Amino acid sequence: MKHILAVLVENNPGVLARVAGLFSRRGFNIDSLAVGRTDDPEISRMTIVVEGDARVLEQVTKQLHKLVDVIKISDITADQFVDRELVMIKVAAEPAQRGEIMQIADVFRARIVDLGLKTMILECTGNEGKINAFEESLRPYGIKELVRTGKVAMLRGQKFTTINNQREED
Amino acid sequence: MKMTGAQILVECLKEQGVDVIFGYPGGSVLPIYDALYDADIKHILTRHEQGAAHAADGYARASGKVGVCLATSGPGATNLVTGIANAYMDSVPMVAFTGQVVSALLGRDSFQEADITGITLPITKHNYLVKDINDLARTVKEAFHIASTGRPGPVLVDIPRDVSGGETEYRDPGPVDLPGYHPVLYGEEEQLNKAAAAIMASQRPVIYAGGGVVVAGAHQELRQLAELLLAPVTTTLMGLGGFPGDHPLSLGMLGMHGSKYANYAVCECDLLLAVGARFDDRVTGKISEFAPHATIIHIDVDPAEIGKNVPVHIPIVGDVKNVLRQLLERLQAKLPGAWQEKIQAWKKEYPLDFEENGRLKPQQVIREIYRVTGGQARITTEVGQHQMWTAHYYTFTRPRTFISSGGLGTMGYGFPAAIGVQVACPDEVVFDIAGDGSIQMNIQELATAVNHELPVNVAILNNGFLGMVRQWQELFYNRRYSYTELINPDFVKLAEAYGAVGLRVSDPADLRPALEQAVKESRPVMLDFIIEREENVLPMVPPGAPLNQIID
Ligand SMILES: Cc1ncc(C[n+]2csc(CCOP(=O)(O)OP(=O)(O)O)c2C)c(N)n1
């Protein structure tokens, strides 16, 4: 089963290497890892998608906790959450095909962010399923280049994965 | 007041109560060595940085304080790596300082540059590259805090030359504030109650104690617990001395080279109380058949150890000493019964023993070291058969008296570690029990011992083989002794060349006089015991087999 972990870390040099190294060293399966800073520039947030059963997940969490730079870990899989990925696709687009491609973009609420002589770049956000479907519908035109971020995720409603929240719980 | 980075470092070390550093100089640490020149801190110059790391490790294990080592950048730093990994595997509090090339040259494959923080990432509890001199004091303080609290471990601090050589206003960094680091020190009520109920309900309890008992200083609590419950206690290699080996409830060591009765007891117990132990494969044998009838309670300060190798019924996270105290409040005395009788019968039926045949036997040497020192010596070992014989035939009754590389199994550990132990315990008798293979991995440290007038004794059990590997070749590879026979130098002459005392013994009759002479010498002594060549460590559970499948 896939689990989604929201992990707050201190924004120290090498923290990504520590986290990624831990996964490879202990033989855990990392599906995706997205990282960026939070509203507090000292703190970064990682969204880690990891594959494994409950036992694996318990070890992942405990080992991550051992890293001094890791402040908080929440497994949000079981809760209500919103998740997004961003994809950019450069697709072959002769002038005659642009109309069709724009219609597809419309359906997926994607945006056209570049228009070349024979190519277009489209940008789309959504959950994994939507992004996959978007990719599939562009495939017949010829995908020249594709880049996806990993998944980022956030709990719905009143629940938080923030430091303050952690301090209250402690 | 303005100070150089190196002076700040020395200041911080004094504040941490550091009185000795094991190290080796080089260009990148020259500012630090210059500051040490007139500092009130003893420096022991080893002959190899690996020796410095192991000596700091031995010092830490014997004293309970943080061991400190220092090396220059590049090759100096990489030479520390085995020592750091060794300390990491055995949870030894250590801070390793390394010099680094000047910040401006970082990342350019400069002369003597090694990415030592990158290299040691998986073998340190934490590590730092100090890029700004203003972070130095805080970093050193954090390093000592992290190394010595929770589950102890090595922390590395890499200091570029411009940081140690630069100047700044020294300010006290204030209390340590690490938002992601809060070791849990006390057990949870609910878990403690559950554990207490399970213990009281059990008929055949066994306590399985590891190095965590020694690290936490929980040996008295452990003894109290065992006596209250009349529960037999088996220890890991790292746990030796955590429970008195001469106590009637002691089962000695379990696992691959454990006693038959310890392994039988674990196989038949209905409750296993694991205390500061981590279910290493050398202990469990075949995991799926480990303690098959037992409710397993696991006490450990490191939550990640719980459930890592073996499923646990009742986990308790906390400092072992605190948790044992909390548990003791919840338990009542048990009465002796059939279980105690069964254990005593096993102990009678399957004692640890060896055959004497007039030739010098390794077990005999160790038993004699025990007798001559009255069991009061600090013993370090290298890795191999001699290490297991030491565990079997020297009875350890006090914590921190058996000092050995458990997790990493590092040949070459014992001798430099013994130097560290002798520095920590100047008035005690220290023995490194060694194999003829292992001693040659760090034999250059004889010079260190001689220079610093450390009267360390080295007992080489010389079988002319990499004995433990030979034993496996005998048992599992049809006696094909592929590259395990050793042609050795004359250890007596070698000792003398270094300025130490060398003694050779091949007749059992000379054993005692030689040992008596050794403990009286004020110089380091190297004893070359020519032992039976193909003696085996028995009993033995083959790797991957369940604990009751024993070769003996
Ligand atoms: C650094 C290192 N290299 C290799 C090994 C593998 N190894 C384990 S025991 C052993 C033989 C040790 O021989 P010796 O020191 O003579 O001791 P004995 O077993 O004969 O008592 C070897 C090679 C090791 N543990 N450490």
Coordinates of C-alpha atoms in Angstrom, one line a residue, chain A:
Chain A
M1 CA 0.0 0.0 0.0
K2 CA 1.1 3.6 -0.7
H3 CA 1.4 5.9 2.2
I4 CA 1.7 9.7 2.2
L5 CA 3.9 11.2 4.8
A6 CA 4.1 14.9 5.5
V7 CA 7.5 15.6 7.1
L8 CA 8.7 18.9 8.6
V9 CA 12.4 19.3 8.7
E10 CA 14.9 21.9 9.7
N11 CA 16.1 23.7 6.6
N12 CA 19.7 22.7 7.1
P13 CA 22.2 21.8 4.4
G14 CA 22.2 18.1 3.7
V15 CA 18.8 17.3 5.1
L16 CA 17.5 16.0 1.8
A17 CA 20.6 13.7 1.5
R18 CA 20.0 12.5 5.0
V19 CA 16.4 11.6 4.3
A20 CA 17.0 10.2 0.9
G21 CA 20.0 8.2 2.1
L22 CA 18.0 6.7 4.9
F23 CA 15.5 5.4 2.5
S24 CA 18.0 3.7 0.2
R25 CA 20.2 2.4 3.0
R26 CA 17.4 0.7 4.8
G27 CA 15.9 -0.6 1.6
F28 CA 12.6 1.3 1.8
N29 CA 10.7 2.0 -1.4
I30 CA 10.4 5.7 -2.1
D31 CA 7.7 6.5 -4.6
S32 CA 8.1 10.2 -4.8
L33 CA 9.5 13.0 -2.7
A34 CA 8.7 16.6 -3.1
V35 CA 10.3 19.3 -1.0
G36 CA 10.2 23.0 -0.5
R37 CA 10.2 25.6 2.2
T38 CA 7.2 26.5 4.3
D39 CA 6.0 29.9 5.4
D40 CA 8.8 29.7 7.9
P41 CA 12.1 29.9 5.9
E42 CA 13.9 27.8 8.6
I43 CA 11.5 24.9 8.0
S44 CA 11.0 22.8 4.9
R45 CA 8.3 20.4 4.2
M46 CA 8.6 17.1 2.4
T47 CA 5.8 15.1 1.0
I48 CA 7.0 11.5 0.8
V49 CA 5.1 8.7 -0.9
V50 CA 6.3 5.4 0.3
E51 CA 5.2 1.9 -0.6
G52 CA 5.0 -0.8 2.1
D53 CA 2.8 -2.5 4.7
A54 CA 2.2 -1.3 8.2
R55 CA 5.5 -2.8 9.5
V56 CA 7.5 -1.0 6.9
L57 CA 5.7 2.2 7.5
E58 CA 6.4 2.0 11.2
Q59 CA 10.1 1.5 10.6
V60 CA 10.2 4.3 8.1
T61 CA 8.6 6.7 10.5
K62 CA 10.8 5.6 13.4
Q63 CA 14.0 5.8 11.4
L64 CA 13.0 9.2 10.1
H65 CA 12.3 10.4 13.6
K66 CA 15.9 9.5 14.6
L67 CA 17.2 12.2 12.2
V68 CA 18.0 15.2 14.3
D69 CA 16.8 17.5 11.6
V70 CA 13.4 15.9 11.3
I71 CA 10.8 17.8 13.5
K72 CA 7.5 16.2 12.7
I73 CA 6.1 13.3 10.7
S74 CA 2.4 12.8 9.9
D75 CA 1.0 9.9 8.0
I76 CA -2.0 11.5 6.3
T77 CA -3.0 8.6 4.2
A78 CA -6.0 7.6 6.4
D79 CA -7.3 11.2 6.7
Q80 CA -9.1 13.5 4.3
F81 CA -6.4 15.3 2.3
V82 CA -5.9 17.2 -0.8
D83 CA -3.0 16.2 -3.0
R84 CA -1.6 17.7 -6.2
E85 CA 1.0 17.1 -8.7
L86 CA 2.2 19.5 -11.4
V87 CA 3.1 18.3 -14.9
M88 CA 4.5 20.2 -17.8
I89 CA 4.2 18.5 -21.2
K90 CA 5.9 19.6 -24.4
V91 CA 3.8 18.1 -27.1
A92 CA 4.2 18.1 -30.9
A93 CA 1.6 20.5 -32.3
E94 CA 1.4 21.3 -36.0
P95 CA -0.9 24.3 -36.5
A96 CA -3.6 22.0 -37.7
Q97 CA -3.7 20.1 -34.4
R98 CA -3.6 23.0 -32.0
G99 CA -7.4 23.4 -31.8
E100 CA -7.8 19.8 -30.7
I101 CA -5.0 20.1 -28.1
M102 CA -6.5 23.2 -26.8
Q103 CA -9.8 21.4 -26.3
I104 CA -8.1 18.7 -24.4
A105 CA -6.4 21.4 -22.3
D106 CA -9.8 22.8 -21.6
V107 CA -11.3 19.5 -20.4
F108 CA -8.4 19.0 -17.9
R109 CA -8.3 22.7 -17.0
A110 CA -4.7 22.8 -18.1
R111 CA -2.9 25.9 -19.3
I112 CA -0.9 26.6 -22.3
V113 CA 2.3 28.2 -21.2
D114 CA 4.3 28.2 -24.4
L115 CA 3.6 28.1 -28.1
G116 CA 6.4 27.2 -30.5
L117 CA 6.3 26.7 -34.3
K118 CA 5.8 23.0 -33.9
T119 CA 5.3 22.5 -30.2
M120 CA 3.2 23.6 -27.3
I121 CA 3.9 23.4 -23.6
L122 CA 1.0 22.6 -21.3
E123 CA 0.8 22.8 -17.6
C124 CA -1.7 20.9 -15.5
T125 CA -2.2 20.3 -11.8
G126 CA -4.2 17.7 -10.1
N127 CA -4.1 14.4 -8.4
E128 CA -2.2 11.5 -9.8
G129 CA -5.1 10.0 -11.6
K130 CA -5.9 13.2 -13.4
I131 CA -2.4 13.8 -14.4
N132 CA -2.1 10.3 -15.8
A133 CA -5.3 10.8 -17.8
F134 CA -4.0 14.1 -19.1
E135 CA -0.7 12.5 -20.2
E136 CA -2.5 9.7 -21.9
S137 CA -4.8 12.0 -23.9
L138 CA -1.8 14.0 -25.2
R139 CA 0.3 10.9 -26.1
P140 CA -1.1 10.4 -29.6
Y141 CA 0.1 13.8 -30.6
G142 CA 3.7 12.9 -29.6
I143 CA 5.1 13.9 -26.3
K144 CA 8.5 15.5 -26.7
E145 CA 9.3 16.1 -23.1
L146 CA 7.5 15.7 -19.8
V147 CA 8.3 16.7 -16.3
R148 CA 6.3 16.0 -13.2
T149 CA 6.8 17.2 -9.6
G150 CA 6.3 14.6 -6.9
K151 CA 3.1 14.7 -5.0
V152 CA 2.4 17.4 -2.4
A153 CA -0.4 16.9 0.0
M154 CA -2.3 18.7 2.8
L155 CA -4.9 17.7 5.3
R156 CA -8.4 19.1 4.9
G157 CA -10.2 21.2 7.4
Q158 CA -9.1 21.8 11.0
K159 CA -6.1 19.5 11.1
F160 CA -2.6 20.8 10.6
T161 CA 0.9 19.5 10.1
T162 CA 2.7 22.4 11.5
I163 CA 5.3 23.0 14.2
N164 CA 2.9 25.0 16.5
N165 CA 0.5 22.1 16.4
Q166 CA 3.2 19.8 17.4
R167 CA 4.2 22.0 20.4
E168 CA 0.6 22.0 21.6
E169 CA 0.4 18.2 21.4
D170 CA 3.7 17.7 23.3

